[in-house]
Coordinates of C-alpha atoms and ligand atoms in Angstrom, one line a residue:
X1 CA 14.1 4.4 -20.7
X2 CA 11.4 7.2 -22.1
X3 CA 12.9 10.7 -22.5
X4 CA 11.3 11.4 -19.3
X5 CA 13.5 9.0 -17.0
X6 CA 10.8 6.1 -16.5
X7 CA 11.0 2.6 -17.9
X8 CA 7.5 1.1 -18.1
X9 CA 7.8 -2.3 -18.4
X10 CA 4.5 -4.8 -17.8
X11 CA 5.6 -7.9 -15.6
X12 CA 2.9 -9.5 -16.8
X13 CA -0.8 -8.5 -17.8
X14 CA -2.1 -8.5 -14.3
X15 CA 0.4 -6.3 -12.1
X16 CA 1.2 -2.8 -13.6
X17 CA 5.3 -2.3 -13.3
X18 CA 6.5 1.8 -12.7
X19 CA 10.5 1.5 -13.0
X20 CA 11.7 5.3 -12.4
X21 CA 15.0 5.5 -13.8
X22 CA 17.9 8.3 -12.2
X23 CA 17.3 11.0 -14.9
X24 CA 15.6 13.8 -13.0
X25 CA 12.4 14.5 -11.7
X26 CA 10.7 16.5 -14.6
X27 CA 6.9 17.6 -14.4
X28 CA 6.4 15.1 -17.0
X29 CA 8.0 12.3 -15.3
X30 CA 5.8 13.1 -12.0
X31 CA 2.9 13.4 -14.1
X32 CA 3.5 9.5 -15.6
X33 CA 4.4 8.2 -12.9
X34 CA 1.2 9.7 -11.4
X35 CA -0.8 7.9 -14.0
X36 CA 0.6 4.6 -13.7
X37 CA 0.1 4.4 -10.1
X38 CA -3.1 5.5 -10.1
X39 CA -3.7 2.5 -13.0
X40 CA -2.4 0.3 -10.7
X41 CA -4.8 1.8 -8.1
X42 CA -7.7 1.4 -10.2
X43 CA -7.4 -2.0 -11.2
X44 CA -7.1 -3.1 -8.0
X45 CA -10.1 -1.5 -6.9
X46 CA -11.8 -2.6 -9.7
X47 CA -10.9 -6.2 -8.7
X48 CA -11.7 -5.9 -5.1
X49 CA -15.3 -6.7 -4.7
X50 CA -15.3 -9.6 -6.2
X51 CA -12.6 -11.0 -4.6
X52 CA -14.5 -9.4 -1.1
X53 CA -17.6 -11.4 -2.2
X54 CA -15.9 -14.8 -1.6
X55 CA -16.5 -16.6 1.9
X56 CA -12.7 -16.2 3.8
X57 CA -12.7 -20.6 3.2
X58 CA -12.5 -19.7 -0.6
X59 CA -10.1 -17.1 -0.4
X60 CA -7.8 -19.3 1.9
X61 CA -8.4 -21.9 -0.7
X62 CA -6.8 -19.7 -4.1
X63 CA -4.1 -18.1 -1.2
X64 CA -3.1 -22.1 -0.9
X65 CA -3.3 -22.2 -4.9
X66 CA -0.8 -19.1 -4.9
X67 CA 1.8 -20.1 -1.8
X68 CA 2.3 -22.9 -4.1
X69 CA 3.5 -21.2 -7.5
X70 CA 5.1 -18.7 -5.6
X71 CA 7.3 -21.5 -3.4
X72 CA 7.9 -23.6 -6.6
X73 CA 9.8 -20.6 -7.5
X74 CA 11.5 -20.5 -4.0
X75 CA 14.9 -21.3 -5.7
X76 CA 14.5 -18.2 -8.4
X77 CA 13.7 -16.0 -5.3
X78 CA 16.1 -16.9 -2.9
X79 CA 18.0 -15.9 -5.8
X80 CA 16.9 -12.4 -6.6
X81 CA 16.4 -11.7 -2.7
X82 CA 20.7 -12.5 -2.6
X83 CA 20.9 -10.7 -5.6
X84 CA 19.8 -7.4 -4.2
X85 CA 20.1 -7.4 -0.8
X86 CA 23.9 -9.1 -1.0
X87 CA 22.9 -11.2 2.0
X88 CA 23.7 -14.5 1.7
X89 CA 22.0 -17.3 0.4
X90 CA 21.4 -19.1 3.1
X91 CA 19.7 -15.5 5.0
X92 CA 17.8 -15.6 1.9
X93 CA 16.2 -18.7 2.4
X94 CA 15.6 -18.2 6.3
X95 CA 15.2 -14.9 6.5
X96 CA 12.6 -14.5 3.6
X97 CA 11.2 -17.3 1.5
X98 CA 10.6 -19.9 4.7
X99 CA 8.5 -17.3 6.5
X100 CA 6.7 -17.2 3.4
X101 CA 5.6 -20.6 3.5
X102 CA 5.1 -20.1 7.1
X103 CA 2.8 -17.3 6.5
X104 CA 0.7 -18.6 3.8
X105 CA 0.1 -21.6 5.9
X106 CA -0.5 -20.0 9.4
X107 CA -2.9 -17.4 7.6
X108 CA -4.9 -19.8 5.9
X109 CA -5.5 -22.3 8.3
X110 CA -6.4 -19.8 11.4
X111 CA -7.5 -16.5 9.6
X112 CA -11.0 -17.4 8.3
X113 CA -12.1 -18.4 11.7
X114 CA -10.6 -14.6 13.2
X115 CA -12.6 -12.9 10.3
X116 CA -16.1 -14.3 11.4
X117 CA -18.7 -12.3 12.7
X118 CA -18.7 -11.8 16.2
X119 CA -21.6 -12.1 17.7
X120 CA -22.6 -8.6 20.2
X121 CA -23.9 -9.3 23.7
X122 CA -26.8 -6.8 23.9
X123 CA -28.5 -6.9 27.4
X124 CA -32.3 -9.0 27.0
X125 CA -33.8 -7.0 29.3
X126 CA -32.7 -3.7 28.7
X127 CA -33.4 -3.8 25.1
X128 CA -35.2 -7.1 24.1
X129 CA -35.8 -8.3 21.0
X130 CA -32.2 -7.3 19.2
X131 CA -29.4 -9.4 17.8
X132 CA -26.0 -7.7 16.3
X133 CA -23.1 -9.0 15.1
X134 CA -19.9 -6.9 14.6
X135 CA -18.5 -8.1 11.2
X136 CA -14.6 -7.5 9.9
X137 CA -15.3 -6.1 6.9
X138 CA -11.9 -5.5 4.2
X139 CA -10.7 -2.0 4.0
X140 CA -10.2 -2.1 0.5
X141 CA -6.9 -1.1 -1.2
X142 CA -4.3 -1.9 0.6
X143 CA -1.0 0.1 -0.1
X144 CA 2.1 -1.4 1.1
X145 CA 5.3 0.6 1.0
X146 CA 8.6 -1.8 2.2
X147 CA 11.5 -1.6 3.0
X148 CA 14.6 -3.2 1.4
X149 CA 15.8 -5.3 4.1
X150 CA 13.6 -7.9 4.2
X151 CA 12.3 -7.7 0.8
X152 CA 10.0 -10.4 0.7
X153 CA 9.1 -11.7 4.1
X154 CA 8.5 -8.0 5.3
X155 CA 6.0 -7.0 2.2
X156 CA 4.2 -10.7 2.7
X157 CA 3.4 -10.2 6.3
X158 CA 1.0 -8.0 5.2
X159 CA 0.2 -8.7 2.0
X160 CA -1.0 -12.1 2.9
X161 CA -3.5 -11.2 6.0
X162 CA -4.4 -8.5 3.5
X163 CA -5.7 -10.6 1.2
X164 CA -7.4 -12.9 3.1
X165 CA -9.5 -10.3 4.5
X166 CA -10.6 -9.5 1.1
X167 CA -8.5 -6.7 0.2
X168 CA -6.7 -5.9 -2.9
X169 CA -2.9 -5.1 -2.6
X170 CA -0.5 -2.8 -4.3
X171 CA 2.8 -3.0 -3.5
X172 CA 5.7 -0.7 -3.6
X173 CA 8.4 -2.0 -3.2
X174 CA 12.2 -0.5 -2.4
X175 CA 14.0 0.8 -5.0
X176 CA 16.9 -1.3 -3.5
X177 CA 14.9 -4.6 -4.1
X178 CA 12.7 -4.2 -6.9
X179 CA 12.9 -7.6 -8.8
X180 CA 11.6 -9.7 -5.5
X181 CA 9.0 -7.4 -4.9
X182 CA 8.1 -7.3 -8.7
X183 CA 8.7 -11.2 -8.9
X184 CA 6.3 -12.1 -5.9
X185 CA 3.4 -10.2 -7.1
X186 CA 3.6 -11.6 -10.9
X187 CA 3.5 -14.9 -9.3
X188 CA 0.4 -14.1 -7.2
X189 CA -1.4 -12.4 -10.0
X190 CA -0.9 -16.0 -11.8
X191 CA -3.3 -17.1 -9.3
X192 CA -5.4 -14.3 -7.9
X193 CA -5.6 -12.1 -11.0
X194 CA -5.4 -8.3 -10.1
X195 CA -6.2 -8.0 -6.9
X196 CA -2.5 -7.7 -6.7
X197 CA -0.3 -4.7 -8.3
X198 CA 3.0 -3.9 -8.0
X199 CA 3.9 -0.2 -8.4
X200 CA 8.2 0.0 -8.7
X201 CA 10.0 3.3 -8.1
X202 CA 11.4 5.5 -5.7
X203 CA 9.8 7.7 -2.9
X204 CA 8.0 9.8 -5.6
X205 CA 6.2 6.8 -6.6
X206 CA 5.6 5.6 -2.8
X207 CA 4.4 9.7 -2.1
X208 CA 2.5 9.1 -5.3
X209 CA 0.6 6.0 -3.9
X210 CA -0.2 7.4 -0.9
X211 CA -1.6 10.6 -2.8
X212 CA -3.7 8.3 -5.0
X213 CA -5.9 7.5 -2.0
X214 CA -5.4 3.9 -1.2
X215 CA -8.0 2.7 1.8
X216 CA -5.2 2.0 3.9
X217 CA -1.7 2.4 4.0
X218 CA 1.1 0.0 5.6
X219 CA 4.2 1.2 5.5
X220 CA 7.6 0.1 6.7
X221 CA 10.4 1.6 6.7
X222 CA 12.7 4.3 8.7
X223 CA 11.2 6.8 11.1
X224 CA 11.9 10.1 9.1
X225 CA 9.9 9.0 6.4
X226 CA 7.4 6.7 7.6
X227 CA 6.3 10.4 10.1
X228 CA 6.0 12.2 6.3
X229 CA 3.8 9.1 4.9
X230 CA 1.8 9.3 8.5
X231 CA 1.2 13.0 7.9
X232 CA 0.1 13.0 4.3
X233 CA -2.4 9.9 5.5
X234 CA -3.9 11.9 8.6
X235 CA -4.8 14.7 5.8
X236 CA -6.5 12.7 3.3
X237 CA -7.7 11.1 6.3
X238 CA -6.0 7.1 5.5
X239 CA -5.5 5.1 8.0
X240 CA -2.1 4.5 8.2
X241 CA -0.1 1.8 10.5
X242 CA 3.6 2.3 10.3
X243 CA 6.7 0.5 11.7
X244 CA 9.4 2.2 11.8
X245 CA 13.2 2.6 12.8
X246 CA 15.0 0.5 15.9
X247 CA 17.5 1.1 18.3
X248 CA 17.2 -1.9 20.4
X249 CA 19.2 -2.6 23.8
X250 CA 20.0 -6.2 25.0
X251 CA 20.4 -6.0 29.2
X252 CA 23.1 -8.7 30.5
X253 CA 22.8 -9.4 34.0
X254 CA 25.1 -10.0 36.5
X255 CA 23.9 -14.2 36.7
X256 CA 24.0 -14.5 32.9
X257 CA 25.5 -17.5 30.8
X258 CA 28.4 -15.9 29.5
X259 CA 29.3 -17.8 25.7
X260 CA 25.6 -18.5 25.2
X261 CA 24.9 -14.7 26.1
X262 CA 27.8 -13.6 23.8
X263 CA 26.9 -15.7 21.1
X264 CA 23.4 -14.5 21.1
X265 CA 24.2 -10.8 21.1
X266 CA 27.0 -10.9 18.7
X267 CA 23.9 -12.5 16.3
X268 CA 21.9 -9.6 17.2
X269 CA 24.0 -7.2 16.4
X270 CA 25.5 -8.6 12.9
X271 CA 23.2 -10.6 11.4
X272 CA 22.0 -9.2 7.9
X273 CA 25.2 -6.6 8.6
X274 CA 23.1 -4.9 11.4
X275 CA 20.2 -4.3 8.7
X276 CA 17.2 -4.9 11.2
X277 CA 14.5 -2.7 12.7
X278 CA 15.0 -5.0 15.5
X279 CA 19.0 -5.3 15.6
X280 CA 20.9 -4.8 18.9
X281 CA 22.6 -1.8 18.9
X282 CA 23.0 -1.1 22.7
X283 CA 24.7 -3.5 24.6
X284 CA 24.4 -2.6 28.8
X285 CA 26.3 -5.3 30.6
X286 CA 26.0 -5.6 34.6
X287 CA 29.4 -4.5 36.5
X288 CA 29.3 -7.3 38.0
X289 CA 30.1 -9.8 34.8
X290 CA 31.4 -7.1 32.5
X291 CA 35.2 -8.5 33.0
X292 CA 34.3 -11.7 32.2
X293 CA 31.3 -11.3 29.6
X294 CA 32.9 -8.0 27.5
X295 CA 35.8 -10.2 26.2
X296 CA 33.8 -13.3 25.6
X297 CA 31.3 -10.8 23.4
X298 CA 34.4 -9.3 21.5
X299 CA 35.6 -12.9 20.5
X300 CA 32.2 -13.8 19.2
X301 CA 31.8 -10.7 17.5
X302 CA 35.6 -11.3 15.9
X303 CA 34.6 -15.4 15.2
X304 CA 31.6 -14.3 12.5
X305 CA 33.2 -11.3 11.1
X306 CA 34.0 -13.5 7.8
X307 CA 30.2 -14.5 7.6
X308 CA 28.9 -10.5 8.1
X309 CA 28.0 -9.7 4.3
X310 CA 28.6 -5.9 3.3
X311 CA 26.1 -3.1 3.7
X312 CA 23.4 -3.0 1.2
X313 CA 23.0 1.0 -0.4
X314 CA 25.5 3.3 -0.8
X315 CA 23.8 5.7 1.5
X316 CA 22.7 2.8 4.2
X317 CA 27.1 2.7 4.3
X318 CA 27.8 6.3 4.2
X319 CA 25.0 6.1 7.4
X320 CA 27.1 4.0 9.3
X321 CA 30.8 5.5 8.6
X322 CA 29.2 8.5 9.6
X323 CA 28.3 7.3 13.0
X324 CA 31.9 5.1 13.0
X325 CA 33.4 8.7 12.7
X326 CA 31.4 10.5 14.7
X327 CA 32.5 7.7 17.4
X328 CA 36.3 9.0 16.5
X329 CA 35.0 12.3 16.9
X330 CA 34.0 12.1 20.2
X331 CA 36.6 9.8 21.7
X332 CA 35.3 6.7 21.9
X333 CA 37.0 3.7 21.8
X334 CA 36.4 0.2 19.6
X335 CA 36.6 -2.7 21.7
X336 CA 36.4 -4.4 18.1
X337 CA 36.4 -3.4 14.7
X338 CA 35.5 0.0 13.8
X339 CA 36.4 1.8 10.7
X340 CA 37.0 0.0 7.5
X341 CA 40.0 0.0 5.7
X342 CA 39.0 1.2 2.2
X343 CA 35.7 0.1 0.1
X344 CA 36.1 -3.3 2.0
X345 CA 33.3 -4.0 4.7
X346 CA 32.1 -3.2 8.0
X347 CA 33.6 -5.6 10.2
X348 CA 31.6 -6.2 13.9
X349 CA 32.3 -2.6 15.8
X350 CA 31.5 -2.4 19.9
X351 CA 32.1 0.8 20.6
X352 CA 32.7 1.9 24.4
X353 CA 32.8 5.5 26.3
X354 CA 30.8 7.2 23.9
X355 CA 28.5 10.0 24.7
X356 CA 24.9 9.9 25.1
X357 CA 24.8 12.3 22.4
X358 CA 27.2 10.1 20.2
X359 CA 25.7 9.6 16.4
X360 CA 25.4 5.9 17.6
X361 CA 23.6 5.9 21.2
X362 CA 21.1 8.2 19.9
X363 CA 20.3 7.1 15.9
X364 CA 19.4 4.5 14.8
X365 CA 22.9 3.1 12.7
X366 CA 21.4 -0.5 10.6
X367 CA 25.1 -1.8 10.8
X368 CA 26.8 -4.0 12.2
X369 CA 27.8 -1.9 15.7
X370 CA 26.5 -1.6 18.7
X371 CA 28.1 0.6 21.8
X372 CA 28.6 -0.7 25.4
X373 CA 27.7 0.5 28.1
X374 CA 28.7 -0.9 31.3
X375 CA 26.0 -0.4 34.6
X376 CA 25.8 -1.2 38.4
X377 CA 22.4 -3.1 39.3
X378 CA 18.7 -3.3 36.9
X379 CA 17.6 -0.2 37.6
X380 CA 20.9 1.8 36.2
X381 CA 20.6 -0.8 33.2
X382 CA 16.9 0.1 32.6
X383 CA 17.3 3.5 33.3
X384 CA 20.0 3.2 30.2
X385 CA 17.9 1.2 28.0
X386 CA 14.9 3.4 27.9
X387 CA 17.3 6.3 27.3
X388 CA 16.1 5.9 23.6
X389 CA 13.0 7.7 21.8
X390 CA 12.9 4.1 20.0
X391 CA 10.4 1.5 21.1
X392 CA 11.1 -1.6 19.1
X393 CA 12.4 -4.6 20.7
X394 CA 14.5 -5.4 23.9
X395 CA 16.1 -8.1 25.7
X396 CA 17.3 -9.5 28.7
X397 CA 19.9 -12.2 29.4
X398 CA 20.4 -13.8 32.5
X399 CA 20.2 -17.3 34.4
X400 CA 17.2 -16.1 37.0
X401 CA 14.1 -16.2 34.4
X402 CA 11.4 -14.5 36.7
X403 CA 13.9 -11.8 37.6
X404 CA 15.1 -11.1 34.3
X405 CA 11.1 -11.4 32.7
X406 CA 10.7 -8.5 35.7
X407 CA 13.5 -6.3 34.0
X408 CA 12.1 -6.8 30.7
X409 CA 8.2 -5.8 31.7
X410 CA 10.1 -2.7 32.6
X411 CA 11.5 -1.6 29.0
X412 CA 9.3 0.4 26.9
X413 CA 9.4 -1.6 23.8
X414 CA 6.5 -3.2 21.9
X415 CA 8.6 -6.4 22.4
X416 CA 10.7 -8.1 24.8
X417 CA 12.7 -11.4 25.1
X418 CA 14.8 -13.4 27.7
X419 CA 17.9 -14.8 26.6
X420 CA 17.1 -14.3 22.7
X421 CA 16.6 -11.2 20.5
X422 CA 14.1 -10.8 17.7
X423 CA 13.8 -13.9 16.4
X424 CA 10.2 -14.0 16.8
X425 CA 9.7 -11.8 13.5
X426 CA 9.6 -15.0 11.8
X427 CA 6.5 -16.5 14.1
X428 CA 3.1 -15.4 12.6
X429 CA 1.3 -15.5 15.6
X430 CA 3.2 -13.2 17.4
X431 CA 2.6 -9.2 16.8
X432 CA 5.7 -7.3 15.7
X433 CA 5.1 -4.4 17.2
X434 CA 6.5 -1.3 18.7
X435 CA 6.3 2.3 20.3
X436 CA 7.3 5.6 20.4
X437 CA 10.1 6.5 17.2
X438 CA 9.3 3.1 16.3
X439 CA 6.0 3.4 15.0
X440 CA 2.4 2.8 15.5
X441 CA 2.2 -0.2 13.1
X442 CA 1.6 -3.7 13.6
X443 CA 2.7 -7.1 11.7
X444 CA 1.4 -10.5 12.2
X445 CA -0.9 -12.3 14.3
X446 CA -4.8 -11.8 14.5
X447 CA -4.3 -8.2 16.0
X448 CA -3.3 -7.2 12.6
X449 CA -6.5 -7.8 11.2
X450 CA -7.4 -4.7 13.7
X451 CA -5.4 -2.4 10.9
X452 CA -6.3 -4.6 7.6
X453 CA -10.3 -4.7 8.2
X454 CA -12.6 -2.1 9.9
X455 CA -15.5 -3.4 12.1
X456 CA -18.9 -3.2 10.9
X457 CA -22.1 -3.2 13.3
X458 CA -25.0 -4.9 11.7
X459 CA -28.3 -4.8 14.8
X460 CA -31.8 -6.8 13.9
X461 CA -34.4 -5.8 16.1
X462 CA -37.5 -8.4 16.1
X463 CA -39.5 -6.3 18.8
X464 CA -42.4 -4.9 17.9
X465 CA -42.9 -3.0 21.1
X466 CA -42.4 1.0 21.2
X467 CA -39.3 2.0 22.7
X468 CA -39.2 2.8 26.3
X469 CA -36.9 6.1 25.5
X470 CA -38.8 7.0 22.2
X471 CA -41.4 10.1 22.8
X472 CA -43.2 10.2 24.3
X473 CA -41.3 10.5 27.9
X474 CA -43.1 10.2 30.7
X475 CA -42.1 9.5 34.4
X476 CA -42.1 5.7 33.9
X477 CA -38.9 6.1 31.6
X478 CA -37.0 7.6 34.7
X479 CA -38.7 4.8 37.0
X480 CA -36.7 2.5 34.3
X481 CA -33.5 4.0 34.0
X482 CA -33.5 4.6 38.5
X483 CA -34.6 0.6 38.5
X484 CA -31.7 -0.6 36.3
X485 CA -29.2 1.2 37.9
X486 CA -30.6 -0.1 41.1
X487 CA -30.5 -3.9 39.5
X488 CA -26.7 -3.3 38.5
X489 CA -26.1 -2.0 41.8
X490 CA -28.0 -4.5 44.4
X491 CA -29.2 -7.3 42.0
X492 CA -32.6 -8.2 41.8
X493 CA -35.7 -7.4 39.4
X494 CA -38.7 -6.9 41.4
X495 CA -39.1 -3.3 41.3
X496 CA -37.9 -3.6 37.6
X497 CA -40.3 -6.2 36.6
X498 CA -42.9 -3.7 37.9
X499 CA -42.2 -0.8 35.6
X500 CA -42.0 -2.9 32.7
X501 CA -45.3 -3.9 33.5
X502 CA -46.3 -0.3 33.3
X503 CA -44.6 0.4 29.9
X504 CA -46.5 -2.4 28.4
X505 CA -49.5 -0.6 29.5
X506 CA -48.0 2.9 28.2
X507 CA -47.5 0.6 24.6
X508 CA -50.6 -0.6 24.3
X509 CA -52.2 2.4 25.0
X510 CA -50.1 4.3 22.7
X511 CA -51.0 1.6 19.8
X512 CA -54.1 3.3 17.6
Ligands
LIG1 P1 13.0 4.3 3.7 O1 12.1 5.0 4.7 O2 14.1 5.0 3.1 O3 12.1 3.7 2.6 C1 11.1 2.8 2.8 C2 10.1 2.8 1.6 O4 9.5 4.1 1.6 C3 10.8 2.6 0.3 O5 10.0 1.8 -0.5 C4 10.8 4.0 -0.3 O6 10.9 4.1 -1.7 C5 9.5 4.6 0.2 N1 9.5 6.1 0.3 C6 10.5 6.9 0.4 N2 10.0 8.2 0.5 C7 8.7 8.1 0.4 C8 7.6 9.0 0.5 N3 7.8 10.4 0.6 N4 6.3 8.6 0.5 C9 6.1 7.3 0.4 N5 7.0 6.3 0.3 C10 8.3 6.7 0.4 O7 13.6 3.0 4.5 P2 14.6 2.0 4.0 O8 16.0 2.6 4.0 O9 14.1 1.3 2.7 O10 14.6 0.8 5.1 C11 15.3 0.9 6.3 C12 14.5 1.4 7.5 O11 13.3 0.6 7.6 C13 15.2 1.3 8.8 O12 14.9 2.5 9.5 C14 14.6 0.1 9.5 O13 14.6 0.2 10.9 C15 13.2 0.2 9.0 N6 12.5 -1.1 9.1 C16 11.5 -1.2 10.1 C17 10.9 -2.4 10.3 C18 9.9 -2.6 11.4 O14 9.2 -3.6 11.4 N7 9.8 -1.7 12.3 C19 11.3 -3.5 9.5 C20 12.2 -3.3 8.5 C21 12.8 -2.1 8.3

């Protein structure tokens, strides 16, 4: 630790490491941590051409290099991920480091055929003699800011596609979960050199990142900060894809299966203690099965409580008390759990007759709670579910599939299942996506090279005739423009083939 609060400690040659210790935030503390994330920056950027210059095959071919090191070290991480997150073991393994061997292999199999030039159609008659291609071409730097949660699968969504599109990374990781992040990039800077950095602190060192002018910024994290991030990119004009806080809703129908359905949702709300964008923390159950479904849920919810690890942070826990209070507060009622007795953990809450304006209806809460509320009909359980400024994911549960796919078209989320609930994070090919509080970012699938690459237009023209609208006008240029608007009204060329006949003439005589 330096007198200024910062241990600065090298993971390894190739990935700068900013530790920023509790001590205070000092002008000189700002100013080193400044420096080192702008070094981190810099050799990046120095890195990046070179690693642009090589075809997508060749970069797929060192990312194949890399997935290996870093998955012959799967045991270590699973490990540290445990470690810091206090998820267990087995999460570890299947929440982060399979979907890292999933992503490394999905990426480099299909991703150098989605970074190929696409060839433009330009119209033969209109404008003869051109070809264009529109070419992804890599951003740059790539900042990633993550969240703690997911500590490694998160950050590798986008660090992989990232690279593969020729762009160096630096990560910042959560202050939460600094060893996996840390960990991950040493092991791809084994391979890849410094096209990957890993930049560790707190929010002054993520606000410092962003300030240091990366070419694009991915960040993931909650709402409230992810909006300051967007802001600070919009003025330095970064482009800036964020995904953001949840408050998902999970729709049982009247016709639903009622222990499969109860399992499933008593997963969705607990798993990783409630710790997912995507979590259920609405539960709307159809009158006509709540009798029968609301006690089957509480059992399910009571059967894993042993298995529900504890909240990670400090303030993550004084979040959720907070809205287990505020629940008191208003006088709602715990169909199970509820508060905790002591510093022991949050056991699986359902909380019923709460306000709309309850802490827990209208914030997002990342435990393990949802509230209930029970509706007549789809329209009174949509109506409920969109009641939300959140837009991450949604489902709906029920035995009718078309009907229940009908319901879930209707919920204004960036993602919807029947009969399961956010498993699909873990699928590469699928987008994780979603609107409104939830952010404007995007993870996974070919869409989100849209974010990590911009398009470039590259146009040959081979003719060697002048321009039809180059000066000078005369009337045969409006004869043209009348005759193809004709030809894309009523077909046909005739009339069109006769005024190009008359611009040839116009060339030649223009020609000295
Ligand atoms: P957070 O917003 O507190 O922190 C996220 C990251 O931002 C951390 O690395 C943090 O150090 C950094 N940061 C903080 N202040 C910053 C600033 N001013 N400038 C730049 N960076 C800054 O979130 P968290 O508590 O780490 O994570 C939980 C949140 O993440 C929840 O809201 C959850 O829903 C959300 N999340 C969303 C998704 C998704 O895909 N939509 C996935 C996982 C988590």
């Amino acid at each position: 630790m330096t007198a200024s609060g910062f241990t600065i400690t090298p993971v390894s040659p190739l990935a700068v490491r900013v530790t920023q210790g509790y001590g205070g935030g000092t002008e000189a503390h700002m100013d080193e941590s400044t420096a080192r994330v702008e070094a981190a920056l810099a050799a990046a950027r120095a890195a990046q051409p070179s690693w642009a210059a090589l075809s997508p095959a060749a970069r797929a071919s060192k990312l194949r290099a890399a997935a290996k090191v870093c998955l012959e070290g799967a045991d270590t991480l699973a490990a540290i991920v445990s470690e810091e997150t206090g998820k267990p073991l087995g999460e570890a393994y299947s929440g982060d480091v399979l979907g890292v061997a999933d992503l490394f292999a999905y990426w480099t199999k299909h991703g150098p055929a989605w970074l190929a030039p696409r060839k433009a159609r330009i119209p033969t008659l209109d404008m003869p003699g051109k070809r264009g291609v529109v070419e992804r071409e890599a951003r740059g730097v790539v900042a990633v800011i993550s969240p703690w949660n997911y500590p490694v699968a998160l950050p590798m969504r986008v660090i992989v596609p990232a690279l593969l599109a020729g762009n160096a990374v630096v990560l910042k990781p959560s202050e939460f979960t600094p060893r996996s992040g840390a960990w991950l990039i040493a092991k791809l800077a084994e391979v890849l050199g410094p096209v990957v950095q890993c930049v560790e602190g707190d929010g002054a060192a993520g606000a410092a990142l962003v300030a240091a002018r990366p070419d694009h910024v991915h960040f993931t994290g909650s709402t409230g900060t992810g909006r300051k991030v967007a802001v600070t990119c919009a003025e330095l004009g970064i482009p800036c894809d964020a995904e953001l806080g949840g408050k998902d809703a999970a729709i049982v129908r009247a016709d639903a299966a009622i222990e499969r359905t109860a399992a499933g949702i008593a997963w969705g709300v607990v798993h990783n203690a409630g710790q997912d964008c995507a979590s259920i923390e609405r539960v709307l159950v159809d009158a006509a099965i709540a009798d029968r479904f609301l006690p089957a849920l509480v059992a399910a919810m009571d059967r894993v409580a042993a298995e529900v690890p504890g909240l990670t942070t400090a303030p993550q826990r004084a979040t959720v008390l907070a809205h287990l209070r505020d629940a008191v507060d208003r006088g709602a009622r715990f169909l199970c759990g509820g508060l905790p007795d002591g510093d022991g953990p949050v056991p699986p809450t359902l909380i019923a007759d709460l306000p709309r304006d309850g802490a827990a209806w209208r914030d997002e809460s990342f435990g393990p709670l949802a509230v209930v509320e029970v509706h007549a009909g789809d329209d009174a359980l949509v109506a409920a579910a969109n009641d939300t400024v959140y837009g991450l994911g949604g489902s709906v549960w029920g035995a009718d599939l078309a009907a229940a796919e009908a319901v879930a078209r209707r919920l204004r989320t960036g993602m919807v299942w029947v009969n399961n609930h956010a498993f699909t994070g873990a699928i590469p090919d699928l987008p994780w996506v979603g609107r409104g509080a939830s952010g404007l970012g995007l993870m996974s699938s070919p869409e989100a090279l849209d974010h990590l690459t911009r398009p470039r237009v590259v146009v040959v023209d081979r003719s060697t005739a002048i321009e039809p609208w180059w000066y000078p006008y005369g009337p045969t240029l409006v004869d043209l423009m009348k005759q193809l608007i004709v030809r894309q009204r009523d077909g046909g060329l005739g009339a069109l083939l006769a005024t190009l006949g008359k611009l040839n003439a116009r060339n030649k005589a223009l020609r000295p």
